[in-house]
Each structure stands twice: as structure tokens, then as C-alpha cells.
XYZ file of C-alpha atoms in Angstrom:
326
model
C 16.601 -42.667 0.749
C 13.138 -44.046 1.530
C 9.956 -42.147 0.683
C 6.274 -43.020 1.039
C 4.029 -42.473 -1.972
C 0.576 -43.518 -3.114
C -0.383 -43.900 -6.765
C -4.147 -44.242 -6.250
C -6.686 -43.080 -3.693
C -7.944 -45.678 -1.263
C -7.291 -47.472 2.058
C -3.985 -47.407 3.872
C -2.722 -50.280 1.748
C -2.111 -47.876 -1.150
C 0.840 -46.382 0.763
C 4.139 -47.683 -0.617
C 7.743 -47.426 0.545
C 9.892 -46.457 -2.437
C 13.513 -45.531 -3.051
C 14.396 -42.026 -4.204
C 17.399 -39.746 -4.546
C 18.148 -37.628 -1.489
C 16.981 -34.099 -2.397
C 19.476 -31.271 -2.677
C 18.753 -27.899 -1.063
C 18.326 -25.034 -3.502
C 18.796 -21.303 -2.867
C 17.247 -20.340 0.462
C 16.768 -23.992 1.471
C 18.218 -26.428 3.970
C 18.365 -30.215 3.917
C 16.911 -31.821 7.043
C 17.544 -35.380 8.207
C 14.137 -36.447 9.461
C 13.672 -37.748 13.008
C 9.872 -37.563 13.391
C 6.853 -36.941 11.149
C 3.418 -35.905 12.399
C 0.452 -37.770 10.916
C -2.816 -35.834 10.654
C -6.425 -36.597 9.809
C -5.980 -34.452 6.682
C -3.296 -36.902 5.473
C -5.860 -39.697 5.706
C -8.533 -37.658 3.939
C -6.209 -36.782 1.058
C -5.058 -40.398 0.735
C -8.704 -41.430 0.449
C -9.449 -38.635 -2.018
C -11.916 -37.079 0.433
C -10.260 -33.885 1.586
C -12.908 -31.117 1.608
C -10.551 -28.442 0.245
C -7.791 -29.955 -1.870
C -6.887 -33.213 -3.574
C -3.271 -34.161 -4.282
C -1.917 -34.876 -7.760
C -0.954 -38.536 -8.041
C 1.499 -40.002 -7.344
C 1.636 -38.172 -4.025
C 3.639 -38.050 -0.828
C 1.951 -36.308 2.109
C 2.999 -32.867 3.273
C 3.411 -32.927 7.031
C 5.113 -31.418 10.075
C 8.643 -32.790 10.291
C 11.300 -32.566 12.983
C 14.929 -33.220 12.226
C 18.486 -31.948 12.111
C 19.805 -29.566 9.453
C 22.549 -31.430 7.584
C 23.205 -29.222 4.573
C 22.636 -25.587 3.668
C 21.690 -24.251 0.255
C 24.155 -22.165 -1.800
C 23.118 -18.849 -0.208
C 22.292 -20.072 3.308
C 24.616 -19.537 6.273
C 26.287 -22.591 7.770
C 25.146 -21.408 11.210
C 21.991 -23.522 10.707
C 23.948 -26.761 10.409
C 23.387 -29.198 13.261
C 20.269 -27.441 14.562
C 17.141 -29.418 15.403
C 14.190 -27.743 13.720
C 10.506 -28.171 12.970
C 9.547 -27.889 9.316
C 5.869 -27.077 9.139
C 4.020 -28.802 6.326
C 7.179 -29.987 4.589
C 6.678 -31.205 1.031
C 7.245 -34.940 0.432
C 7.440 -35.282 4.193
C 7.126 -39.056 4.663
C 10.796 -39.623 3.913
C 14.284 -39.879 5.410
C 15.226 -36.383 4.204
C 13.320 -33.238 3.258
C 14.308 -29.836 1.965
C 12.670 -26.673 3.245
C 13.009 -22.909 2.841
C 14.233 -21.057 5.919
C 10.890 -19.313 6.420
C 9.247 -22.694 7.059
C 11.508 -23.822 9.895
C 11.074 -23.258 13.626
C 13.746 -23.976 16.264
C 12.895 -26.842 18.607
C 12.727 -25.793 22.280
C 15.340 -27.372 24.550
C 14.120 -30.513 26.303
C 11.379 -31.283 23.781
C 11.866 -34.617 22.066
C 11.456 -34.799 18.270
C 8.087 -36.589 18.335
C 6.592 -34.045 20.726
C 8.095 -31.201 18.727
C 6.083 -32.134 15.613
C 3.074 -30.582 17.373
C 4.789 -27.183 17.275
C 4.635 -27.218 13.477
C 1.011 -26.853 12.413
C -1.322 -28.519 14.906
C -0.120 -26.546 17.911
C -0.194 -23.280 16.012
C -3.710 -24.002 14.747
C -4.740 -24.652 18.354
C -3.236 -21.345 19.474
C -4.930 -19.381 16.712
C -8.388 -20.936 16.983
C -8.379 -19.909 20.653
C -7.245 -16.436 19.560
C -9.956 -16.301 16.895
C -12.565 -17.164 19.527
C -11.344 -14.158 21.554
C -11.465 -16.314 24.678
C -11.222 -14.387 27.953
C -10.516 -15.575 31.488
C -13.660 -16.782 33.216
C -15.485 -17.635 29.982
C -16.725 -21.132 29.218
C -15.253 -23.035 26.284
C -16.267 -26.216 24.494
C -13.489 -28.086 22.656
C -14.671 -30.747 20.218
C -12.339 -33.651 19.494
C -10.395 -32.753 22.617
C -8.229 -35.882 22.513
C -6.947 -35.197 18.992
C -3.731 -33.585 17.836
C -5.195 -30.074 17.696
C -7.885 -30.533 20.338
C -5.610 -31.647 23.160
C -3.453 -28.560 22.592
C -6.421 -26.156 22.313
C -7.817 -27.532 25.566
C -4.601 -26.771 27.422
C -4.233 -23.315 25.869
C -7.795 -22.435 26.892
C -7.145 -23.698 30.415
C -3.954 -21.655 30.668
C -5.922 -18.543 29.721
C -8.289 -19.019 32.633
C -11.318 -20.437 30.806
C -13.941 -22.034 33.059
C -15.461 -24.468 32.651
C -13.402 -26.141 29.955
C -15.737 -28.707 28.398
C -14.134 -31.449 26.315
C -15.967 -33.704 23.896
C -14.660 -37.016 22.607
C -16.057 -40.341 21.464
C -14.941 -42.746 24.206
C -14.468 -42.890 28.000
C -10.715 -43.335 27.526
C -10.446 -40.161 25.473
C -12.504 -38.237 28.001
C -10.255 -39.436 30.835
C -7.290 -38.248 28.760
C -8.883 -34.823 28.277
C -9.556 -34.511 32.009
C -5.925 -35.399 32.730
C -4.952 -32.339 30.666
C -7.235 -30.001 32.584
C -10.751 -30.387 31.201
C -13.366 -29.648 33.856
C -16.130 -31.614 32.120
C -16.031 -34.476 29.638
C -18.904 -35.236 27.265
C -19.275 -38.110 24.796
C -20.579 -36.406 21.643
C -21.691 -39.733 20.175
C -24.503 -39.871 22.752
C -27.870 -38.415 21.745
C -28.047 -36.259 24.899
C -24.569 -34.767 24.566
C -25.816 -31.221 23.971
C -27.993 -31.376 27.061
C -24.977 -32.493 29.101
C -23.117 -29.416 27.880
C -26.024 -27.139 28.864
C -26.018 -28.587 32.376
C -22.267 -27.958 32.674
C -22.576 -24.245 31.917
C -23.776 -21.779 34.529
C -25.570 -19.432 32.171
C -27.518 -19.223 28.911
C -24.937 -21.096 26.839
C -21.271 -21.586 25.971
C -19.118 -18.525 25.344
C -16.641 -20.096 22.892
C -16.891 -23.318 20.869
C -13.902 -24.712 18.936
C -15.007 -27.252 16.322
C -12.657 -29.196 14.081
C -15.100 -32.088 13.656
C -17.922 -30.424 11.748
C -20.862 -32.228 10.185
C -24.147 -32.134 12.027
C -22.371 -31.014 15.214
C -22.381 -27.488 13.805
C -26.154 -27.172 14.180
C -25.978 -28.107 17.855
C -22.982 -25.803 18.318
C -24.962 -22.753 17.231
C -27.851 -23.670 19.525
C -25.421 -24.085 22.430
C -23.846 -20.649 22.013
C -24.656 -17.983 24.581
C -25.652 -14.530 23.341
C -22.445 -12.943 22.005
C -20.903 -16.418 21.952
C -18.330 -17.332 19.282
C -18.119 -20.535 17.259
C -14.806 -21.162 15.466
C -15.005 -23.848 12.765
C -11.580 -25.021 11.589
C -11.955 -28.514 10.128
C -14.212 -31.381 9.128
C -12.459 -34.450 10.487
C -15.775 -36.137 11.268
C -17.528 -35.488 7.950
C -15.012 -34.512 5.254
C -17.530 -34.647 2.400
C -20.527 -33.172 4.229
C -21.396 -29.501 3.761
C -24.125 -28.756 6.308
C -25.923 -25.446 5.883
C -26.492 -23.201 8.886
C -29.837 -21.393 8.645
C -29.345 -17.649 8.932
C -32.083 -17.391 11.562
C -30.033 -19.577 13.927
C -27.564 -16.743 14.565
C -30.100 -13.987 15.240
C -29.522 -14.273 18.994
C -26.252 -12.318 18.686
C -24.225 -15.405 17.926
C -20.994 -15.271 15.933
C -19.770 -18.005 13.581
C -16.383 -17.807 11.883
C -13.971 -20.117 10.115
C -10.242 -20.429 10.601
C -7.588 -21.299 8.016
C -3.886 -21.339 8.839
C -3.064 -20.819 5.163
C -5.200 -17.675 5.057
C -3.638 -16.337 8.246
C -0.135 -16.886 6.882
C -1.029 -15.219 3.603
C -2.768 -12.134 4.991
C -1.486 -11.700 8.557
C 2.005 -13.216 8.831
C 2.631 -10.949 11.828
C -0.124 -12.701 13.783
C 1.203 -16.093 12.717
C 4.681 -15.197 13.965
C 3.299 -13.903 17.269
C 1.298 -17.091 17.744
C 4.364 -19.229 17.129
C 6.350 -17.329 19.765
C 3.542 -17.668 22.299
C 3.194 -21.379 21.577
C 6.921 -21.977 22.022
C 6.849 -20.041 25.309
C 3.854 -22.049 26.539
C 5.516 -25.356 25.696
C 8.896 -24.349 27.108
C 7.245 -23.085 30.304
C 5.199 -26.255 30.786
C 1.769 -24.607 30.487
C 1.072 -26.731 27.412
C 2.291 -30.298 26.982
C 2.256 -31.958 23.543
C 1.252 -35.613 23.858
C 2.415 -38.353 21.507
C -0.151 -41.117 21.115
C 2.090 -43.533 19.208
C 5.510 -43.672 17.559
C 5.294 -45.854 14.463
C 8.231 -46.877 12.241
C 8.158 -45.375 8.741
C 8.138 -48.902 7.319
C 4.814 -49.435 9.096
C 3.219 -46.276 7.674
C -0.101 -47.998 6.925
C -0.531 -48.764 10.631
C 0.011 -45.106 11.498
C -2.758 -44.097 9.091
C -4.997 -46.838 10.474
C -4.475 -45.499 13.994
C -5.490 -41.996 12.949
C -8.417 -43.277 10.920
C -9.686 -45.452 13.788
C -10.004 -42.377 16.039
C -8.729 -44.374 18.999
C -5.485 -42.465 19.543
C -5.021 -39.773 22.176
C -2.650 -36.998 21.124
C -0.591 -37.156 17.944
C 0.494 -40.186 15.951
C 4.119 -39.841 14.795
C 6.156 -41.697 12.184
C 9.792 -42.398 13.051
C 12.231 -43.132 10.171
């Protein structure tokens, strides 16, 4: 089978298509024939050696959300799983024709959802669901979603809208991305690359500030985020796609106006509150199946053209999720 690996950190050209043995499922595992692979900003950061939390051991193949069909069951796994289309969230060695995964890492694909769309159900959609949960968003509250055209952002925007948030303010870095965010329900679009972006947000909110801010971009935006919060407002920081190596400090005095700042980590949630993770997955699947939330695929790129997929993500021009197709 084919697998993508990189043997050094660097630009997308370090990604190589190699031949490998098809893996065999061990106890508790299934073998999945891959139909679609989600490509994330974290994949790009790790390939460049710039991920703020973890660096892969070389040679490396990205871990990613994979959708495919179960073709073989491990020695102690029931054959009832055979033939099912599933999502494997953060599959190991995911850029490949086949992956193995333990049963606790697979999610059934809702009927009517194509494989590329279904990759969003793996990690990005669940992160979106839980960052909204962490912000304790209530109907009628205002919400600001940074990076609202991205894989997580476009889902978080729709989840917030479905919960009755108003206004839903989307930030992005181009007019095309802002139009995309509005098409998904954003009430206001703001270009955060403009020097007056924070003032535009203030004008959009009828009150002393924003109730909930969801920030997966990070960097210097965090300082403005805290200033934009209303009293008792909540800022949820869940990623640093804009500045992976920057570690901006938030002065303690900035939060004295009864402002709450918290971080979100899917890995931590899974480790300490698996019950909440399971509940979030069910609610996400219901929202997608019911049409309240629509995963958007920005591009479907052949596995052989993996460098182009990374370039698309790195260019920040895509709207929705970039997906590799074996």
C-alpha cells in the first residue's frame, strides 16, 4: 500500500509517497480501507517542526481523521463491524491506503454523509462542539468566532447559531472567507487583518462587549480578545494556528473586570471526562444528521498530490476542510 512520510522537517516538498506493507489489525482493532483523510493546520505545523505542543519522531506520517470501510476485524473483534463506513479520529499513520484502529476510536458515519464531509466528525467537529460547550454559550448571547472559515471555525459558527447566539460575529482574513461565513449563518463578518477589526466588533455588539469568544488563532489576537469581552464574558483558547511559536502573556490585570479565560484540549477532555466527550459526539452526529450543521469540504486532493493539500492549508485560502482522497 501507499503511505506518506517525511524524514525531515521543512516545506511541503519533504512529504514522500512510499510503499509499505498493509497493516494487520491486532486484538481490539479493525483494518479500515481509507476513502478520505482530513488535513489540518496541526499537520502542517508538525511537518514544519513548529507545533506548539508536540513534535513527531522522524520519520513520521501524520495522524489524522480518516473515513473508510472496515475490511478486516482483529482476532477478538466481532465480524459485525465488517463493511461499515466509519470515522477513525486521529488515526495513526493516517496518510495511507489502509489504517488500523482500536474500536474505541471509531465513530459510525451518518447516513447520507459522504466520506470527505464525514472526516469533520472525527476531531474538528467535536472540538467545535466542545469549545462552544466550554464557553457556556446561551441563547441570545453574542459570540465571536475567529478563523470562522476554517475546519473547526466553520463548524463552531454553525453550532453557535443553532444554539440561538446573536449576533454571531465571524472573523477571517479575506472577503471571500467572510462571504463563506455569512453563507453559514454569521450575522457579521470582520477582517481581523485590518487594524480596526476590534472596533468593528465593538460596533456589532449591543452592549459592553462580547459574551463568548472562540479563538483557535492565538498570537496577539488574545490581547484584543480579553479587551473585547463583556463583564462575565468567556474566552476559550483552543489553538495557535496563526502563531504556532508565539507565547503571548496575558497581564493578570486585564481580567479584573470579571472576565474568564480558559483553554480547551480534546486530549485532556478524553482523558478526564470521557463521558462529556461521548455526549458531545452524539450531539454532533445528531446536528449533522438533522441538517443544523453542515460540514463543508474546501478541496478534495489526490493522495499522490499530498504536497498541494498541505500548501492549500498553509496558504489559508481554503474555506472548510481540505481532504486527501486515496
